[in-house]
CSV table of C-alpha atoms in Angstrom, one decimal:
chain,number,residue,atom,x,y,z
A,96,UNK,CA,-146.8,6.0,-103.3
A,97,UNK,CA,-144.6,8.4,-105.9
A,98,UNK,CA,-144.6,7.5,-109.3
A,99,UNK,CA,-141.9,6.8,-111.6
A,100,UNK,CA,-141.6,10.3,-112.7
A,101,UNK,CA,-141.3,11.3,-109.2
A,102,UNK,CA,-138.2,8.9,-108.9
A,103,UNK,CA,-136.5,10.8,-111.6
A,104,UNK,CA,-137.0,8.6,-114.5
A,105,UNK,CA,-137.0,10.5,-118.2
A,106,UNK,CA,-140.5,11.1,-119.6
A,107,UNK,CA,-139.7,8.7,-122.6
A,108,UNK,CA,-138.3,5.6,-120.0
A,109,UNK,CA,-141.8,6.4,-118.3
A,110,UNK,CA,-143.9,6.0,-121.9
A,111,UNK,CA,-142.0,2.8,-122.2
A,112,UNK,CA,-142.5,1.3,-118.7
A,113,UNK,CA,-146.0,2.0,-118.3
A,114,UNK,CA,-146.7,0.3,-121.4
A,115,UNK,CA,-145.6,-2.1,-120.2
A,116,UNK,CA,-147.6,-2.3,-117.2
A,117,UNK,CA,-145.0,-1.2,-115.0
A,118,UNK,CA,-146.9,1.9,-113.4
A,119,UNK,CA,-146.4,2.1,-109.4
A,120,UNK,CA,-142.6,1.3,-107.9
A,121,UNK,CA,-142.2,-1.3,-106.0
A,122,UNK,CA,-140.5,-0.9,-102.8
A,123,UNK,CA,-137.0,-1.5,-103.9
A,124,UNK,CA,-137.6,0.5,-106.9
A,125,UNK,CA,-138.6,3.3,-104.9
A,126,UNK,CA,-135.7,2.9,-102.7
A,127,UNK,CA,-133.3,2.1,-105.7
A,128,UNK,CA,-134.0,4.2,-108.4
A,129,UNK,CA,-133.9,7.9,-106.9
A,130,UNK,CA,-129.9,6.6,-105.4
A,131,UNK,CA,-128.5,5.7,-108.2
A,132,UNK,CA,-129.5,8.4,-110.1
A,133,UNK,CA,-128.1,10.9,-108.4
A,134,UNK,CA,-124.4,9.8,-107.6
A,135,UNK,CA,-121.9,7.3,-108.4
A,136,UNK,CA,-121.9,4.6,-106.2
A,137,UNK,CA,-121.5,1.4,-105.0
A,138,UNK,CA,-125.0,-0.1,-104.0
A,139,UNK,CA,-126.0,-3.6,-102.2
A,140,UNK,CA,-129.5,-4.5,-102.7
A,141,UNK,CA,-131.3,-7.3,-101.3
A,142,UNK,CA,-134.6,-8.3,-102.3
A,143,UNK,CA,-136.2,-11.7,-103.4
A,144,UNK,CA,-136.9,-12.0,-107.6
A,145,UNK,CA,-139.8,-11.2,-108.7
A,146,UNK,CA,-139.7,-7.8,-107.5
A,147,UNK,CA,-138.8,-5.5,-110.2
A,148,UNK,CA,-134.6,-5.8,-109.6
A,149,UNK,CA,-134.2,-5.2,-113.7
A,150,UNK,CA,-136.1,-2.0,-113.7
A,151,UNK,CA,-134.6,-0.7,-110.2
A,152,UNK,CA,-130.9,-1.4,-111.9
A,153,UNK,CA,-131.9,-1.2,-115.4
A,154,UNK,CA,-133.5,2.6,-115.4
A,155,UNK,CA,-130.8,4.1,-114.1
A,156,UNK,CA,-128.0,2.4,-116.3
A,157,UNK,CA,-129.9,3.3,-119.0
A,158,UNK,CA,-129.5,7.2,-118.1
A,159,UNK,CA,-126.0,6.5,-117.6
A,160,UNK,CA,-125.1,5.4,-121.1
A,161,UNK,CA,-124.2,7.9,-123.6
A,162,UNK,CA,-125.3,6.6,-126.9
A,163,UNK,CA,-123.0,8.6,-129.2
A,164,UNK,CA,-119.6,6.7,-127.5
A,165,UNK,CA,-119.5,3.4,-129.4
A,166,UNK,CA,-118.1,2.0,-125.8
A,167,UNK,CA,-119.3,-1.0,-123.6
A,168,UNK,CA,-120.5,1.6,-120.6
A,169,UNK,CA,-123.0,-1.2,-118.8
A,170,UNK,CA,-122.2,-4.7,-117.6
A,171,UNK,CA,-124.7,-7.1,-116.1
A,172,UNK,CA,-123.4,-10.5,-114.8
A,173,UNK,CA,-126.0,-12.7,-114.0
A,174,UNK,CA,-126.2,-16.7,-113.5
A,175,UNK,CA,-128.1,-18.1,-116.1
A,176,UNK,CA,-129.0,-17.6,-120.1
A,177,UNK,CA,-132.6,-17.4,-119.5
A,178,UNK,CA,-132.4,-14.6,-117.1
A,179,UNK,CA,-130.1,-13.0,-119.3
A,180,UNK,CA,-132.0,-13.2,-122.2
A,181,UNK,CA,-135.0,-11.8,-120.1
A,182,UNK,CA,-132.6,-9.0,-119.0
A,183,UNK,CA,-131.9,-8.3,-122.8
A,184,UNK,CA,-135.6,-8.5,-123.7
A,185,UNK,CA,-136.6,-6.0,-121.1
A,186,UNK,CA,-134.2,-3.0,-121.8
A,187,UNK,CA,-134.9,-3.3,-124.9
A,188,UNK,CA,-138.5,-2.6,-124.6
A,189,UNK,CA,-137.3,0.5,-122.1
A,190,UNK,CA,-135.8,1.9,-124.6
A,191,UNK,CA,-138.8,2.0,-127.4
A,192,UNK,CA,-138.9,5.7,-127.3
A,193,UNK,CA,-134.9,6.7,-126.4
A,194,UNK,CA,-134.4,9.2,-129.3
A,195,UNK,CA,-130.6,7.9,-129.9
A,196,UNK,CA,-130.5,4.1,-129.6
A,197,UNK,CA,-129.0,2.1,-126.6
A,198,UNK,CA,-127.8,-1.0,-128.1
A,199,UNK,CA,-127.6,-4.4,-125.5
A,200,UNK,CA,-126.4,-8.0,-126.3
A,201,UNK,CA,-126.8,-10.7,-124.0
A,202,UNK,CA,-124.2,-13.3,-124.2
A,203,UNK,CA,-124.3,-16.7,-122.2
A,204,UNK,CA,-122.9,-20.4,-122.5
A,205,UNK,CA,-124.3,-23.1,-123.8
A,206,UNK,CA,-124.5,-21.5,-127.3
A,207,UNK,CA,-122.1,-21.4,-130.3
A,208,UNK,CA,-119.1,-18.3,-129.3
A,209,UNK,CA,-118.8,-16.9,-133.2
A,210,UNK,CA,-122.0,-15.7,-133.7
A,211,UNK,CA,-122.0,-13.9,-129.9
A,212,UNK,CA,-118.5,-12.7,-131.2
A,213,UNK,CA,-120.0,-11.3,-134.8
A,214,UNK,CA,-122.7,-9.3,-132.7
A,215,UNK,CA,-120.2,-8.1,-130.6
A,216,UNK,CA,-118.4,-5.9,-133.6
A,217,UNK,CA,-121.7,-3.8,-133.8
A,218,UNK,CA,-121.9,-0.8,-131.5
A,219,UNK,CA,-122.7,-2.3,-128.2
A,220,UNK,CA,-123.2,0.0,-125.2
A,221,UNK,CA,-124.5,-2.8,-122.5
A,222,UNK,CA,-123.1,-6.5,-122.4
A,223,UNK,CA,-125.6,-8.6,-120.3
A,224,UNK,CA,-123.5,-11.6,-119.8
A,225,UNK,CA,-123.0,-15.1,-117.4
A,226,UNK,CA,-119.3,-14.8,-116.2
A,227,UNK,CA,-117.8,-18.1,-117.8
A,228,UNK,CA,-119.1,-16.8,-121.5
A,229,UNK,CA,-118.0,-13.2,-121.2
A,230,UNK,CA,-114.3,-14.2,-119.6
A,231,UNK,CA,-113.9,-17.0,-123.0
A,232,UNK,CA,-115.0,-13.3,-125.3
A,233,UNK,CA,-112.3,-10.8,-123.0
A,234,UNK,CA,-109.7,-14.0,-123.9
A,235,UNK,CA,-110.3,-14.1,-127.5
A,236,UNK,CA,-110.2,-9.9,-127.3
A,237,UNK,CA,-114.1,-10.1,-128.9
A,238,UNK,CA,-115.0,-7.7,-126.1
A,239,UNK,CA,-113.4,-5.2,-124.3
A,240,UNK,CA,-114.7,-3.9,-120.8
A,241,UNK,CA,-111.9,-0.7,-119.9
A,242,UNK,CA,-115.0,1.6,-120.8
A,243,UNK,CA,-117.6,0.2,-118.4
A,244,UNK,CA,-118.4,2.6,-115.5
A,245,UNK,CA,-121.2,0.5,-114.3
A,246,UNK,CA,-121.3,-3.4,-113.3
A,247,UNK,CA,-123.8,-4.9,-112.0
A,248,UNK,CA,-124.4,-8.4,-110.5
A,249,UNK,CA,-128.1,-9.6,-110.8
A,250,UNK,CA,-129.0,-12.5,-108.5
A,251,UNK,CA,-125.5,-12.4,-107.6
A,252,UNK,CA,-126.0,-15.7,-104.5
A,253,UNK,CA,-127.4,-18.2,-107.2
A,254,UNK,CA,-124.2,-17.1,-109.5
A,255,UNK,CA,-122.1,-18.1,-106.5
A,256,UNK,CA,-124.2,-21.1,-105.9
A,257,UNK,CA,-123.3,-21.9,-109.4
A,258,UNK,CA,-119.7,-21.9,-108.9
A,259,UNK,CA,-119.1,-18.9,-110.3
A,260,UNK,CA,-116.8,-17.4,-107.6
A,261,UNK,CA,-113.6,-17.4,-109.6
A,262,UNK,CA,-114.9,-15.9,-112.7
A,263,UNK,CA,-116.8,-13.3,-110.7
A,264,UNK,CA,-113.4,-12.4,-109.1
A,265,UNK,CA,-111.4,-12.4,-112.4
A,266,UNK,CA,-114.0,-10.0,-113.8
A,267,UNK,CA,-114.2,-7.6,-111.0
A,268,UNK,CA,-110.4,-7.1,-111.2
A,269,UNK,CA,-110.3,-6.3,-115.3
A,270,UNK,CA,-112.5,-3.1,-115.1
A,271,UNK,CA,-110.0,-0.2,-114.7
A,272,UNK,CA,-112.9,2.8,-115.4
A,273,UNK,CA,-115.7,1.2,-113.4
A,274,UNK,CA,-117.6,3.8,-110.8
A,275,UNK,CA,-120.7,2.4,-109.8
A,276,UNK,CA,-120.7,-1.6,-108.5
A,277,UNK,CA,-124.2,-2.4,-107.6
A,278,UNK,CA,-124.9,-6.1,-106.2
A,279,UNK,CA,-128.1,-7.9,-105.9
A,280,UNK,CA,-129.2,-10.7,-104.2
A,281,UNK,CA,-131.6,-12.6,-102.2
A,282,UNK,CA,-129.8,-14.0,-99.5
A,283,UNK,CA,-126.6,-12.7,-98.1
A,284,UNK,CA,-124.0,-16.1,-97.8
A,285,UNK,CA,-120.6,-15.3,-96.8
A,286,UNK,CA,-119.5,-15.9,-99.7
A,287,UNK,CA,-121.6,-12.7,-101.3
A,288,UNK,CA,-120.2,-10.9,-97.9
A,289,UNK,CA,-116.7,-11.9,-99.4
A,290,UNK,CA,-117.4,-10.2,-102.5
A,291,UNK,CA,-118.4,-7.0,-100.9
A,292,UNK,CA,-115.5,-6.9,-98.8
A,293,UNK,CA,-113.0,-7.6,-101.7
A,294,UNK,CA,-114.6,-5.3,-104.5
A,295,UNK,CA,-117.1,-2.7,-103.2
A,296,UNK,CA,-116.6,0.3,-101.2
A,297,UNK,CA,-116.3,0.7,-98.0
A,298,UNK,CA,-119.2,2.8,-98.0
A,299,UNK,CA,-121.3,1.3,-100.1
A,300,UNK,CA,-124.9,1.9,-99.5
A,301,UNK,CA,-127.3,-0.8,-98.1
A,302,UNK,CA,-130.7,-1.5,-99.2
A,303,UNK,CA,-132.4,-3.9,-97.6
A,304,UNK,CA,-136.1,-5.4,-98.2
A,305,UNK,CA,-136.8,-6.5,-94.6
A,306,UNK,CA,-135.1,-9.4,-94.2
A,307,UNK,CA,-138.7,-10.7,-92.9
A,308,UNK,CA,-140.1,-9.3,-96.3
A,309,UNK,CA,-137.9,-11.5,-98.7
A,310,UNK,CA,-140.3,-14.0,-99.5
A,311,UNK,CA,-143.5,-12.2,-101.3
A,312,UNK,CA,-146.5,-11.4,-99.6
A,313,UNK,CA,-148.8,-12.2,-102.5
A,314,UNK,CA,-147.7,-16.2,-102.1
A,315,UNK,CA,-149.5,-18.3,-100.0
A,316,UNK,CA,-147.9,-20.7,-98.2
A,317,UNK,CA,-149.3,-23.9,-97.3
A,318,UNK,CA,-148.5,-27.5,-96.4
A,319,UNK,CA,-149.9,-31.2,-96.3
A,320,UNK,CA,-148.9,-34.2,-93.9
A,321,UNK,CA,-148.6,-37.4,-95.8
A,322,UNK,CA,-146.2,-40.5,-96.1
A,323,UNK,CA,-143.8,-40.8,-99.1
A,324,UNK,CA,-145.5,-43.6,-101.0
A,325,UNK,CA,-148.5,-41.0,-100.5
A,326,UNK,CA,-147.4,-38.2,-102.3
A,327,UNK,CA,-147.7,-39.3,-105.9
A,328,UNK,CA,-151.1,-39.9,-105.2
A,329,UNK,CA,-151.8,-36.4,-103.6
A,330,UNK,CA,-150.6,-34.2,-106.3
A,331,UNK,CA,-152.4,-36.2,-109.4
A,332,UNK,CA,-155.6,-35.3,-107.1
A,333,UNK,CA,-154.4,-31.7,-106.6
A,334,UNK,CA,-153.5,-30.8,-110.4
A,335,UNK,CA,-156.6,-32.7,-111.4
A,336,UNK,CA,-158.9,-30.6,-109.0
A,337,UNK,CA,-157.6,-27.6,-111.3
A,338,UNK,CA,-157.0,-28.5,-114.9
A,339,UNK,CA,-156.3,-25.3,-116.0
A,340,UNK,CA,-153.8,-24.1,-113.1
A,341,UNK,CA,-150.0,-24.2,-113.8
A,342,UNK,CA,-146.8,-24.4,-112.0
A,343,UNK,CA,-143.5,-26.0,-111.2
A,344,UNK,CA,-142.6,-28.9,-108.9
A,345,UNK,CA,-139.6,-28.6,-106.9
A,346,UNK,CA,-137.2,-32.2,-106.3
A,347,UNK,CA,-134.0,-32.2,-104.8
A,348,UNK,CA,-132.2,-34.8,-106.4
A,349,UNK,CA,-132.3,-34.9,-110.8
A,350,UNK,CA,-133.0,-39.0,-110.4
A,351,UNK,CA,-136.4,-37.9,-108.4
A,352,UNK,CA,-136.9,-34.9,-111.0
A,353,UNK,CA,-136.6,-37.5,-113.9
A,354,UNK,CA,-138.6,-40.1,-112.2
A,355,UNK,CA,-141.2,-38.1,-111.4
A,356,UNK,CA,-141.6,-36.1,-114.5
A,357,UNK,CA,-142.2,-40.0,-115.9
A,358,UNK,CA,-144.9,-40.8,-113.5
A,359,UNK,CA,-147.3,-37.9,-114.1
A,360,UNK,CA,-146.3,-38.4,-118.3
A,361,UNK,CA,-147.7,-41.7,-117.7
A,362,UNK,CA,-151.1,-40.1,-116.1
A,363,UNK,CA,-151.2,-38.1,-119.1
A,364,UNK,CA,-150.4,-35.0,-117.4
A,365,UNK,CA,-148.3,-32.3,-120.0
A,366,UNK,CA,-144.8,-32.4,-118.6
A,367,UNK,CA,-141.2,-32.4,-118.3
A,368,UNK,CA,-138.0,-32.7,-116.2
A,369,UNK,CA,-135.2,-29.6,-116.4
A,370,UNK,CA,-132.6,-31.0,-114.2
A,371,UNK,CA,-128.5,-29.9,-114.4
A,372,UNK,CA,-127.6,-32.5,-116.7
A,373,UNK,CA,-129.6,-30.9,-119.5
A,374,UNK,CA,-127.8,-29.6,-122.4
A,375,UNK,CA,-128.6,-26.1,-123.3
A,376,UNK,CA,-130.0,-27.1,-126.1
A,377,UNK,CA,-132.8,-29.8,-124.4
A,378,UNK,CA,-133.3,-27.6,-122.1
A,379,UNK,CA,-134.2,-24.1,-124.0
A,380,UNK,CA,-136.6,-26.9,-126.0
A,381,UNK,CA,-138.4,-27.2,-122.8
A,382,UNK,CA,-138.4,-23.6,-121.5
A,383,UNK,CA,-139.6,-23.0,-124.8
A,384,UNK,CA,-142.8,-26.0,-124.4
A,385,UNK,CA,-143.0,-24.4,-121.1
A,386,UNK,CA,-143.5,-20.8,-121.9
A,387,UNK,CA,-145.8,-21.6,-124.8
A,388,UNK,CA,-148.2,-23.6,-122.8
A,389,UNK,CA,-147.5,-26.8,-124.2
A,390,UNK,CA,-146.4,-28.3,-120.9
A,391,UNK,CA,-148.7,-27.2,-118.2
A,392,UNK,CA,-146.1,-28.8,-115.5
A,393,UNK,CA,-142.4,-28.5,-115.1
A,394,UNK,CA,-140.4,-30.2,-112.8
A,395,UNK,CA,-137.2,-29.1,-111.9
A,396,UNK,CA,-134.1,-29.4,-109.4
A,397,UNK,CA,-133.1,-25.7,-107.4
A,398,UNK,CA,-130.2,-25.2,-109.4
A,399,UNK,CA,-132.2,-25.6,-112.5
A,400,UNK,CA,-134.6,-23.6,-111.7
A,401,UNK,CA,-132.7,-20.6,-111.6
A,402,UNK,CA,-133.4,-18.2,-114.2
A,403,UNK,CA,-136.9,-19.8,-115.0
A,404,UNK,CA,-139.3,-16.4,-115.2
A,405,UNK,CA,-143.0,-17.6,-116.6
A,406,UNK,CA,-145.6,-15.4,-115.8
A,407,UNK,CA,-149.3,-16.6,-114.6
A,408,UNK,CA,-147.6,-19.3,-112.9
A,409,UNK,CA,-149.9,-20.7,-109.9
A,410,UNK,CA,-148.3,-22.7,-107.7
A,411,UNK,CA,-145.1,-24.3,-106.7
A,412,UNK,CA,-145.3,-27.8,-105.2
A,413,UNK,CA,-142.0,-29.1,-102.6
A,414,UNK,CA,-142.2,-32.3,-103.7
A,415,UNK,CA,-139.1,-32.9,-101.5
A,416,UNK,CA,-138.2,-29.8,-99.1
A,417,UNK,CA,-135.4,-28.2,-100.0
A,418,UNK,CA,-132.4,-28.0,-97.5
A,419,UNK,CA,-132.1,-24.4,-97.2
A,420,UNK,CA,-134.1,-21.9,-96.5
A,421,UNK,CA,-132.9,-19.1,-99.3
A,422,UNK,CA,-134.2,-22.3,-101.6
A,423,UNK,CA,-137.6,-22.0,-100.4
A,424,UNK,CA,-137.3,-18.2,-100.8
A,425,UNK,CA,-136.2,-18.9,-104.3
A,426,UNK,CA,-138.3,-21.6,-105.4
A,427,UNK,CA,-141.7,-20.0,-104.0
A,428,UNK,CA,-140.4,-16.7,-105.6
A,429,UNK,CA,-141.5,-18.7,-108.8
A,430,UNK,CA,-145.0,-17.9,-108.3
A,431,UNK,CA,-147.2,-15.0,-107.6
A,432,UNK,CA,-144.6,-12.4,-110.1
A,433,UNK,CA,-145.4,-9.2,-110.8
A,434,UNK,CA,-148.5,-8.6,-108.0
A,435,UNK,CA,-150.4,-11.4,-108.6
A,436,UNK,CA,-151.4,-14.2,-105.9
A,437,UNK,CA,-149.9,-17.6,-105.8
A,438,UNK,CA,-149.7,-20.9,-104.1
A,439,UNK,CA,-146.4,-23.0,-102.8
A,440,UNK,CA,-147.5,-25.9,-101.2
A,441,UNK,CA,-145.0,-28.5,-99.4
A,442,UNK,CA,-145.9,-31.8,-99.0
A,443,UNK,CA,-144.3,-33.4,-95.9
A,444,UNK,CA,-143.5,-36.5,-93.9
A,445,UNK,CA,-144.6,-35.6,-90.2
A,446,UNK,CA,-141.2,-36.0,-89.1
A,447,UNK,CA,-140.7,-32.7,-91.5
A,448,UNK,CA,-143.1,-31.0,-90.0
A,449,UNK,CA,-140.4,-29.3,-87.7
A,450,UNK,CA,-138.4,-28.1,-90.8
A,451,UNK,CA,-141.9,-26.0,-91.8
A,452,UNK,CA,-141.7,-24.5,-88.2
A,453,UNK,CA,-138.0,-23.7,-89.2
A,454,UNK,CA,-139.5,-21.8,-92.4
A,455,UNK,CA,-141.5,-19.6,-90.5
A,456,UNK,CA,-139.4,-18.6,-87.8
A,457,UNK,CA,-136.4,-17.8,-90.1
A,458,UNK,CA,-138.2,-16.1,-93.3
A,459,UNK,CA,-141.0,-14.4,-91.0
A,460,UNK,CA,-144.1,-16.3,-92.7
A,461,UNK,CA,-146.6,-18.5,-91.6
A,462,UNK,CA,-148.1,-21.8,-93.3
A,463,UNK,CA,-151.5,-23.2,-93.1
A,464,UNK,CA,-151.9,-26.4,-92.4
A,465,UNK,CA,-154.4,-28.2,-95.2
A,466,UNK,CA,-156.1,-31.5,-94.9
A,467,UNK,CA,-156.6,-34.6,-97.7
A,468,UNK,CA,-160.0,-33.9,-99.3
């Protein structure tokens, strides 16, 4: 396997990555990193989170920017103010040795505009930003993008899923110096095929991570026949059986979130609910419980999910089976981050059993049947 230095990445990105415990590439790193590089571009890249997308797009937009030009250069679109924030966080800490600083600022919804607009008037090279937020700042002229040569659209399906198509557009049209559009996502809906066809080049490259790859191979996939009124029942046994384990529980519907999030509370168990009805506010107050370890157990709808990056998380439970199967690859991709092993376990009526089958044949895994103890 080559090493970062191999790729092409500066000696003082290096220091700072494997500081951070980021030492061997991963394959889309590997695949990534050494491309854009090299040329201008326009780049599709597929792969499931939990991969290492931010340092695969992140390292080489950092060797873009030119630190003496006060300019945006670097756009990042992404759905959600958590990952955002995370995006922030990390190119920050790629940066510790950079001898000229490279200035980010993530701005999101949600929050208050004015201060996002007061840290705007300091030199800002890369804006990591969700679309809705960062059209309100081009509107109110607290940002301007005709310097950016780089965009880039992190998890660009869940933005979409989001109902962010129409921003997405809007933005993709106002960047008159932009070279390099590179897209990532983990499943390719025609409305992400749209995109590519509307605002990337023709030849834009393709990287794919086996299609059959996309949902980690450090996950272990299981699942558990029961009746409906069982279920409750099951997964006090199961989170009792390991006190110390920790994870999120995946409902379809927010009244099942909510109502469930009541009935383990009641058990005692340390948890909470983070469903699309949540303001910001409530719900960076449980992110925050969450990360910190004062919940042990978060429940949450798919669409709130997105963004959520703990580490150490064990498992993922499918309370209810999700309709889709880029949901399963997103809400397994919860777990087992960053090479370590994980659980998703799906508890399911028999007459679900066929939608497991479905799983395997489409994502390329197979799940092991387990029995009541």
């Amino acid at each position: 396997m080559q090493s970062f230095d191999q790729l092409g990445v500066k000696k003082h990105f290096v220091k700072a990555i494997n500081e951070m415990n980021i030492v061997t590439p991963t394959n889309i790193q590997a695949e990534v990193i050494p491309l854009l590089l090299q040329n201008n571009t326009d780049l599709i890249g597929q792969a499931q989170t939990g991969t290492g997308k931010t340092a695969a797009y992140g390292l080489p937009l950092l060797h873009r920017i030119q630190p003496k030009k006060k300019d945006v250069q670097g756009l990042i679109l992404c759905p959600t103010r958590e990952l955002g924030q995370q995006i922030a966080k990390q190119l920050f800490k790629f940066t510790k040795y950079c001898d000229q600083k490279i200035f980010t600022e993530a701005v999101f919804g949600g929050a208050q505009i004015d201060p996002q607009i007061n840290a705007l008037r300091r030199t800002t090279h890369i804006i990591v930003a969700t679309p809705g937020r960062l059209i309100d700042l081009v509107k109110r002229k607290a940002v301007d993008l005709r310097k950016v040569e780089t965009v880039i659209l992190d998890e660009a399906d869940e933005m979409l899923s989001m109902g962010f198509k129409k921003e997405l557009d809007v933005i993709l049209k106002m960047l008159p110096s932009v070279q390099n559009k590179w897209l990532f996502s983990a499943t390719m809906p025609d409305g992400i095929r749209k995109i590519v066809k509307n605002h990337l080049d023709k030849k834009a490259v393709k990287i794919e991570i086996n299609k059959k790859q996309q949902v980690n191979r450090n996950i272990n996939h299981q699942f558990l026949v029961c009746e409906e009124s069982e279920k409750l029942h099951i997964l006090i046994q199961m989170l009792n059986s390991d006190p110390k384990a920790r994870g999120v529980i995946f409902c379809k519907t927010k009244a099942a979130a909510q109502t469930l999030a009541k009935q383990l509370i009641a058990k005692n168990f340390a948890t909470d609910a983070i469903q699309g009805d949540l303001k910001q506010v409530e719900r960076d107050k449980v992110m925050r419980a969450f990360k910190n370890e004062s919940l042990r157990v978060l429940i949450a709808t798919d669409l709130a999910a997105r963004g959520i990056d703990i580490a150490d998380l064990s498992f993922v439970v499918h309370y209810q089976l999700p309709d889709k199967d880029e949901y399963y690859t997103h809400r397994s991709g919860r777990t087992a981050r960053a090479g370590n092993r994980g659980t998703s376990l799906a508890l399911v009526t028999p007459k679900e059993i066929k939608q497991i089958r479905w799983f395997e044949k489409t994502l390329g895994i197979s799940f092991k049947q387990i029995r009541r103890k």
